[in-house]
Coordinates of C-alpha atoms and ligand atoms in Angstrom, one line a residue:
X1260 CA -5.6 -29.8 -5.7
X1261 CA -7.3 -26.7 -4.5
X1262 CA -7.8 -23.5 -6.6
X1263 CA -5.9 -20.3 -6.2
X1264 CA -9.0 -18.6 -4.7
X1265 CA -9.5 -21.5 -2.2
X1266 CA -5.8 -21.4 -1.2
X1267 CA -6.0 -17.6 -0.7
X1268 CA -9.0 -17.8 1.5
X1269 CA -7.7 -20.8 3.5
X1270 CA -4.4 -19.0 4.1
X1271 CA -6.0 -15.8 5.2
X1272 CA -8.3 -17.7 7.6
X1273 CA -5.0 -18.6 9.4
X1274 CA -4.2 -14.9 10.1
X1275 CA -4.3 -13.9 13.7
X1276 CA -6.1 -10.6 14.5
X1277 CA -4.0 -7.5 14.3
X1278 CA -2.3 -6.3 17.5
X1279 CA -2.7 -2.6 18.3
X1280 CA 0.0 -0.1 19.2
X1281 CA -0.1 3.6 19.9
X1282 CA 2.6 5.6 18.0
X1283 CA 3.4 9.3 17.3
X1284 CA 2.0 10.7 14.0
X1285 CA 5.5 11.3 12.7
X1286 CA 6.1 7.6 12.8
X1287 CA 2.8 6.6 11.2
X1288 CA 3.6 6.7 7.5
X1289 CA 2.9 3.3 5.9
X1290 CA 1.1 2.0 8.9
X1291 CA -2.5 0.9 9.2
X1292 CA -4.8 3.1 11.2
X1293 CA -7.0 0.8 13.4
X1294 CA -9.6 3.1 15.0
X1295 CA -11.6 6.0 13.6
X1296 CA -10.1 9.4 14.6
X1297 CA -12.5 12.2 15.6
X1298 CA -11.6 15.8 15.0
X1299 CA -11.7 17.9 18.2
X1300 CA -11.7 21.2 16.3
X1301 CA -13.0 22.6 13.0
X1302 CA -10.8 23.5 10.1
X1303 CA -10.5 26.3 9.5
X1304 CA -11.4 27.2 13.1
X1305 CA -12.5 30.7 12.0
X1306 CA -13.7 32.2 8.7
X1307 CA -10.5 32.9 6.9
X1308 CA -9.4 34.9 4.0
X1309 CA -8.5 33.0 0.7
X1310 CA -6.6 36.0 -0.7
X1311 CA -4.4 39.0 0.2
X1312 CA -6.6 42.1 0.2
X1313 CA -9.1 44.0 2.3
X1314 CA -12.0 42.6 4.4
X1315 CA -15.1 44.8 3.9
X1316 CA -18.9 44.8 4.2
X1317 CA -20.1 44.6 0.6
X1318 CA -22.9 47.2 0.4
X1319 CA -22.3 48.6 -3.0
X1320 CA -19.8 51.3 -2.1
X1321 CA -16.3 51.6 -3.7
X1322 CA -14.4 53.4 -1.0
X1323 CA -13.4 52.2 2.5
X1324 CA -11.4 53.5 5.4
X1325 CA -8.7 51.1 6.5
X1326 CA -8.9 50.6 10.3
X1327 CA -6.5 47.7 11.0
X1328 CA -4.8 44.6 9.9
X1329 CA -5.5 40.8 10.1
X1330 CA -2.5 38.6 9.4
X1331 CA -2.2 34.8 9.6
X1332 CA -1.4 34.2 13.3
X1333 CA -2.1 37.8 14.3
X1334 CA -5.9 38.1 13.8
X1335 CA -8.2 41.1 14.0
X1336 CA -11.3 40.1 15.9
X1337 CA -13.2 43.4 16.5
X1338 CA -16.4 43.8 14.4
X1339 CA -16.1 46.2 11.4
X1340 CA -18.8 48.6 10.3
X1341 CA -20.0 49.9 7.0
X1342 CA -17.3 51.8 5.1
X1343 CA -14.5 50.2 7.1
X1344 CA -11.8 47.9 5.8
X1345 CA -9.3 45.7 7.4
X1346 CA -6.0 44.9 5.6
X1347 CA -6.0 41.1 5.4
X1348 CA -3.7 38.3 4.3
X1349 CA -4.3 34.7 3.2
X1350 CA -5.2 32.4 6.1
X1351 CA -6.0 35.3 8.5
X1352 CA -9.3 35.5 10.4
X1353 CA -12.0 37.6 8.7
X1354 CA -13.2 40.3 11.1
X1355 CA -16.8 39.8 12.3
X1356 CA -19.2 41.5 10.0
X1357 CA -17.0 41.4 6.9
X1358 CA -18.6 39.5 4.0
X1359 CA -16.1 40.0 1.2
X1360 CA -12.4 40.2 0.6
X1361 CA -11.6 42.7 -2.2
X1362 CA -8.3 41.5 -3.6
X1363 CA -5.3 43.9 -3.4
X1364 CA -4.9 43.8 -7.2
X1365 CA -8.4 45.4 -7.5
X1366 CA -7.8 48.5 -5.3
X1367 CA -5.8 51.7 -5.2
X1368 CA -4.6 53.1 -1.9
X1369 CA -6.0 56.6 -1.3
X1370 CA -5.2 58.8 1.8
X1371 CA -6.8 56.9 4.7
X1372 CA -8.2 54.0 2.7
X1373 CA -8.8 52.1 -0.5
X1374 CA -10.8 52.7 -3.7
X1375 CA -12.2 49.8 -5.8
X1376 CA -11.2 49.9 -9.5
X1377 CA -13.7 49.3 -12.2
X1378 CA -14.2 45.7 -13.4
X1379 CA -13.1 44.2 -10.0
X1380 CA -13.4 40.5 -9.2
X1381 CA -16.7 40.0 -7.4
X1382 CA -15.9 36.7 -5.7
X1383 CA -16.0 36.9 -1.9
X1384 CA -12.8 34.9 -1.1
X1385 CA -13.9 33.9 2.4
X1386 CA -13.4 30.3 3.6
X1387 CA -16.1 29.6 6.2
X1388 CA -15.3 28.2 9.6
X1389 CA -15.5 24.4 9.4
X1390 CA -15.6 24.6 5.6
X1391 CA -12.9 21.9 5.4
X1392 CA -14.1 19.8 8.3
X1393 CA -16.2 20.4 11.4
X1394 CA -15.3 19.4 15.0
X1395 CA -16.6 15.8 15.3
X1396 CA -15.6 14.9 11.7
X1397 CA -14.7 11.2 11.7
X1398 CA -11.8 9.8 9.7
X1399 CA -12.7 6.2 9.3
X1400 CA -10.5 3.1 9.8
X1401 CA -9.0 0.7 8.9
X1402 CA -6.9 2.4 6.3
X1403 CA -3.3 2.7 5.2
X1404 CA -1.6 6.0 6.2
X1405 CA 0.2 7.7 3.3
X1406 CA 1.2 11.4 2.9
X1407 CA -2.4 12.5 2.2
X1408 CA -3.7 10.8 5.3
X1409 CA -0.9 12.3 7.4
X1410 CA -1.8 15.7 6.2
X1411 CA -5.5 15.3 7.3
X1412 CA -4.6 13.6 10.6
X1413 CA -2.1 16.3 11.5
X1414 CA -4.7 19.0 10.7
X1415 CA -7.1 17.2 13.0
X1416 CA -4.4 17.5 15.7
X1417 CA -4.2 13.7 16.1
X1418 CA -0.7 13.7 17.6
X1419 CA -0.7 9.9 18.3
X1420 CA -2.6 7.2 16.4
X1421 CA -3.4 3.6 17.1
X1422 CA -2.0 1.4 14.3
X1423 CA -1.6 -2.3 13.7
X1424 CA 1.8 -3.7 14.9
X1425 CA 3.9 -4.6 11.9
X1426 CA 3.9 -8.4 11.6
X1427 CA 7.3 -10.0 12.0
X1428 CA 8.0 -12.1 8.9
X1429 CA 10.9 -14.5 9.0
X1430 CA 12.3 -15.6 5.6
X1431 CA 14.2 -18.9 5.3
X1432 CA 16.0 -20.0 2.2
X1433 CA 16.6 -23.8 2.1
X1434 CA 19.0 -25.7 -0.1
X1435 CA 22.6 -27.0 -0.1
X1436 CA 23.2 -25.3 -3.4
X1437 CA 22.6 -21.8 -2.1
X1438 CA 25.0 -19.1 -0.8
X1439 CA 24.2 -15.6 0.2
X1440 CA 24.7 -12.7 -2.3
X1441 CA 28.3 -11.6 -2.2
X1442 CA 29.7 -15.0 -1.1
X1443 CA 31.8 -17.2 -3.5
X1444 CA 29.7 -20.1 -4.7
X1445 CA 31.3 -23.5 -5.3
X1446 CA 30.9 -24.9 -8.9
X1447 CA 27.6 -26.6 -8.0
X1448 CA 26.2 -23.6 -6.1
X1449 CA 24.0 -20.6 -7.0
X1450 CA 23.1 -17.4 -5.2
X1451 CA 20.0 -17.3 -3.0
X1452 CA 18.2 -14.6 -4.8
X1453 CA 14.7 -15.1 -3.5
X1454 CA 15.0 -14.0 0.1
X1455 CA 16.1 -10.5 -0.6
X1456 CA 13.3 -10.0 -3.2
X1457 CA 10.7 -11.4 -0.7
X1458 CA 12.0 -9.2 2.1
X1459 CA 11.4 -6.2 -0.1
X1460 CA 7.9 -7.4 -0.9
X1461 CA 7.2 -8.0 2.8
X1462 CA 8.4 -4.5 3.7
X1463 CA 6.2 -3.0 0.9
X1464 CA 3.2 -4.9 2.3
X1465 CA 3.8 -3.3 5.7
X1466 CA 5.5 -6.0 7.7
X1467 CA 9.0 -6.4 9.2
X1468 CA 11.1 -8.9 7.3
X1469 CA 14.0 -10.8 8.9
X1470 CA 16.1 -13.0 6.6
X1471 CA 17.6 -16.1 8.4
X1472 CA 20.8 -17.8 7.5
X1473 CA 20.3 -20.4 4.7
X1474 CA 19.3 -23.8 6.0
X1475 CA 20.8 -27.0 4.6
X1476 CA 18.7 -29.8 3.1
X1477 CA 19.0 -31.6 6.4
X1478 CA 16.4 -32.1 9.1
X1479 CA 18.6 -30.8 11.9
X1480 CA 19.4 -27.6 10.0
X1481 CA 15.8 -27.0 9.1
X1482 CA 14.6 -27.8 12.7
X1483 CA 17.1 -25.2 14.0
X1484 CA 15.8 -22.6 11.6
X1485 CA 12.2 -23.2 12.6
X1486 CA 13.4 -22.8 16.2
X1487 CA 14.7 -19.3 15.3
X1488 CA 11.3 -18.4 14.0
X1489 CA 9.6 -19.1 17.3
X1490 CA 8.2 -15.6 17.8
X1491 CA 7.5 -14.8 14.2
X1492 CA 4.0 -14.0 13.0
X1493 CA 4.8 -15.6 9.6
X1494 CA 7.6 -18.0 8.7
X1495 CA 8.2 -18.1 4.9
X1496 CA 10.2 -21.0 3.7
X1497 CA 11.6 -21.0 0.2
X1498 CA 12.3 -24.2 -1.6
X1499 CA 12.3 -27.8 -0.4
X1500 CA 8.6 -28.0 -1.0
X1501 CA 8.4 -30.5 -3.9
X1502 CA 8.5 -34.2 -3.7
X1503 CA 12.3 -34.7 -4.3
X1504 CA 14.5 -36.7 -1.9
X1505 CA 15.8 -33.4 -0.6
X1506 CA 12.5 -31.6 -0.1
X1507 CA 12.0 -31.8 3.6
X1508 CA 10.3 -28.6 4.6
X1509 CA 6.7 -30.1 5.0
X1510 CA 7.9 -32.9 7.1
X1511 CA 10.1 -30.7 9.3
X1512 CA 7.3 -28.2 9.7
X1513 CA 5.0 -30.9 11.0
X1514 CA 7.7 -32.2 13.3
X1515 CA 8.0 -28.7 14.7
X1516 CA 4.3 -28.6 15.6
X1517 CA 2.9 -26.9 12.6
X1518 CA -0.5 -28.3 11.5
X1519 CA -0.7 -28.4 7.7
X1520 CA -3.7 -26.7 6.2
X1521 CA -3.1 -27.3 2.5
X1522 CA -0.4 -28.4 0.1
X1523 CA -0.4 -27.9 -3.7
X1524 CA -2.5 -25.4 -5.6
X1525 CA -3.8 -25.6 -9.1
X1526 CA -1.5 -22.8 -10.3
X1527 CA 1.4 -22.2 -12.6
X1528 CA 3.9 -21.2 -11.4
X1529 CA 3.5 -22.1 -7.7
X1530 CA 2.0 -25.6 -7.6
X1531 CA 4.0 -26.9 -4.5
X1532 CA 2.7 -24.2 -2.2
X1533 CA 2.1 -25.2 1.4
X1534 CA 0.5 -23.5 4.4
X1535 CA 0.1 -24.4 8.1
X1536 CA -0.1 -23.0 11.5
X1537 CA 1.3 -23.3 15.0
X1538 CA -0.3 -21.1 17.7
X1539 CA -0.1 -17.6 16.3
X1540 CA 2.6 -18.4 13.7
X1541 CA 1.6 -19.0 10.1
X1542 CA 3.9 -21.1 7.9
X1543 CA 3.9 -20.3 4.2
X1544 CA 6.0 -22.7 2.2
X1545 CA 6.9 -21.2 -1.2
X1546 CA 8.4 -23.1 -4.1
X1547 CA 12.1 -22.4 -4.7
X1548 CA 12.0 -21.3 -8.3
X1549 CA 12.5 -17.6 -8.3
X1550 CA 9.5 -16.7 -10.4
X1551 CA 7.3 -19.1 -8.5
X1552 CA 8.4 -17.6 -5.2
X1553 CA 7.8 -14.0 -6.2
X1554 CA 4.5 -14.7 -7.9
X1555 CA 3.3 -16.6 -4.8
X1556 CA 4.6 -13.6 -2.8
X1557 CA 2.3 -11.3 -4.7
X1558 CA -0.7 -13.7 -4.8
X1559 CA -0.5 -15.1 -1.2
X1560 CA 2.1 -13.5 1.1
X1561 CA 1.2 -9.8 0.6
X1562 CA -2.5 -10.4 1.0
X1563 CA -1.8 -12.4 4.2
X1564 CA 0.2 -9.5 5.6
X1565 CA -2.5 -7.0 4.7
X1566 CA -5.1 -9.2 6.4
X1567 CA -2.8 -9.3 9.6
X1568 CA -2.7 -5.6 9.5
X1569 CA -6.4 -5.4 9.7
X1570 CA -7.0 -4.2 6.1
X1571 CA -10.1 -5.4 4.4
X1572 CA -9.2 -5.0 0.7
X1573 CA -6.3 -7.3 0.6
X1574 CA -6.1 -9.0 -2.7
X1575 CA -4.4 -7.6 -5.8
X1576 CA -6.9 -5.9 -8.0
X1577 CA -8.0 -7.8 -11.1
X1578 CA -7.7 -5.4 -14.0
X1579 CA -8.8 -5.7 -17.5
X1580 CA -6.8 -5.4 -20.7
X1581 CA -6.9 -6.6 -24.3
X1582 CA -4.5 -9.3 -25.5
X1583 CA -1.8 -8.1 -27.7
X1584 CA -1.3 -11.6 -29.2
X1585 CA -3.3 -14.7 -29.6
X1586 CA -3.1 -17.2 -26.6
X1587 CA -3.4 -20.9 -26.7
X1588 CA -6.0 -22.8 -24.5
X1589 CA -4.9 -23.2 -20.9
X1590 CA -4.5 -26.5 -19.0
X1591 CA -6.1 -27.4 -15.7
X1592 CA -4.0 -25.0 -13.6
X1593 CA -4.5 -21.2 -13.4
X1594 CA -1.6 -19.7 -15.3
X1595 CA -0.1 -16.5 -14.0
X1596 CA 2.0 -15.3 -17.0
X1597 CA 4.6 -12.6 -16.8
X1598 CA 3.5 -10.0 -19.2
X1599 CA 3.9 -6.3 -20.2
X1600 CA 0.9 -4.1 -20.2
X1601 CA 0.7 -0.6 -21.7
X1602 CA -2.3 1.5 -22.8
X1603 CA -4.7 -1.4 -22.1
X1604 CA -2.8 -3.9 -24.3
X1605 CA -1.2 -6.9 -22.5
X1606 CA 1.4 -9.1 -24.1
X1607 CA 2.6 -12.2 -22.3
X1608 CA 6.3 -13.1 -22.7
X1609 CA 7.1 -16.0 -25.0
X1610 CA 9.2 -17.7 -22.3
X1611 CA 7.4 -18.6 -19.1
X1612 CA 9.9 -20.9 -17.4
X1613 CA 9.7 -20.2 -13.7
X1614 CA 13.5 -20.1 -13.3
X1615 CA 14.1 -17.1 -15.6
X1616 CA 15.1 -14.1 -13.6
X1617 CA 16.4 -11.9 -16.4
X1618 CA 12.8 -11.4 -17.6
X1619 CA 11.4 -10.5 -14.2
X1620 CA 12.3 -6.8 -14.3
X1621 CA 10.7 -6.5 -17.8
X1622 CA 7.3 -7.7 -16.5
X1623 CA 4.8 -5.2 -15.0
X1624 CA 1.8 -7.5 -15.0
X1625 CA 0.8 -11.1 -14.4
X1626 CA -1.8 -12.1 -17.1
X1627 CA -4.2 -14.6 -15.5
X1628 CA -5.4 -17.5 -17.6
X1629 CA -8.1 -19.4 -15.6
X1630 CA -8.0 -23.2 -15.5
X1631 CA -9.1 -24.7 -18.8
X1632 CA -9.6 -21.3 -20.4
X1633 CA -10.2 -21.6 -24.1
X1634 CA -7.9 -20.3 -26.8
X1635 CA -8.0 -16.5 -27.2
X1636 CA -7.5 -14.2 -30.2
X1637 CA -5.6 -11.0 -30.3
X1638 CA -7.7 -8.2 -28.8
X1639 CA -9.8 -10.6 -26.6
X1640 CA -10.4 -9.2 -23.1
X1641 CA -8.3 -10.7 -20.2
X1642 CA -7.6 -10.0 -16.6
X1643 CA -4.3 -9.3 -15.0
X1644 CA -2.7 -8.1 -11.7
X1645 CA 0.1 -5.6 -11.3
X1646 CA 3.5 -7.2 -10.9
Ligands
LIG233 P1 13.4 -26.6 -4.6 O1 11.9 -26.2 -4.4 O2 14.2 -26.5 -3.3 O3 13.5 -27.9 -5.3 O4 14.0 -25.5 -5.5 C1 13.6 -25.3 -6.9 C2 14.6 -24.5 -7.6 O5 14.7 -23.2 -7.1 C3 16.0 -25.1 -7.6 O6 16.6 -24.9 -8.8 C4 16.7 -24.3 -6.5 O7 18.1 -24.2 -6.7 C5 16.0 -22.9 -6.7 N1 16.0 -22.2 -5.5 C6 15.6 -22.6 -4.3 N2 15.7 -21.7 -3.3 C7 16.2 -20.6 -3.9 C8 16.5 -19.3 -3.5 N3 16.3 -18.9 -2.2 N4 17.0 -18.4 -4.4 C9 17.2 -18.8 -5.7 N5 16.9 -20.0 -6.2 C10 16.4 -20.9 -5.3
LIG234 MG1 15.9 -27.2 -2.6

């Protein structure tokens, strides 16, 4: 059996390179920028006022004659001379020659001008041209575009950006015992709860999920479903991955032309994980147990999507915490334990059965116990990933 790390890197090696598309900036939230963007203008494009007040030449005097006004969007561009002031507002161009904005709270209006009060603020309140970024400033890629990135890209006047096309991820639940949420299950049936959770995970990772109708545990039904996934970038199957009489996914994937890359990982939960490839479609076969499916979604599927989007930092970050309780020695498989972490203290749940869904919303972390890890005491350092 291969390790978690081996399975991760073998799976990611199957990822085809990202496909580019040009989109408007208003559609770019949550997308991955593929090429650096170069600013064609400086920001601010002119020296601008940081306050409401008066632009002056600061030569020690305390009285100025007001000769005009500079407002945001209605600038005053003539040079000013000694003893002259221009009424100015935040964001407005500072007239050539002026080297200080005296703030309006610090002056009294007198006849034709202004007089500085004693104890006035001595800061200059001028934002220099290009003080935020210069023309030619490079915003590097690849990177995920969130609200902060949108703000900068818009300021750079990048009206359209080249991003990675969202991978199409087809999700297939398999099993005669499953019905869709909202349907009426027979006495021996349960609700297919994994697909909807994985679709959300897929969307969060930046891809487009499509949930297929549930496939029966029959070759014909599975073959048909694999056929529907013809144009997918990733086909995620759920269940049917073990060695039971009704676990047909691996065999059908091969029959449909997928070349198997690995099967089974030294991991708990998630041992019967499988991966393969056909042309530019990756097959990821997840175990059916709800916890296994979701944990494998976090550990394998989300990083695969991020790789397909061209991102470089794709794996969940391994964070450090201290154990809130003692933990027994671990067996030969890495154990990803549902846990709750707060203020640097992590406590794994007592019950770790991979079928338990009521505990899922209470977990915010997966505590990682490496293969054959020794027994640990309370307060010992451990690693976890967010969950
Ligand atoms: P399997 O890998 O098909 O043997 O499934 C393992 C366990 O997970 C069985 O108890 C299944 O009923 C359950 N299971 C499989 N697929 C799903 C699903 N999509 N949603 C919820 N439970 C599932
Ligand atoms: Mg099954």
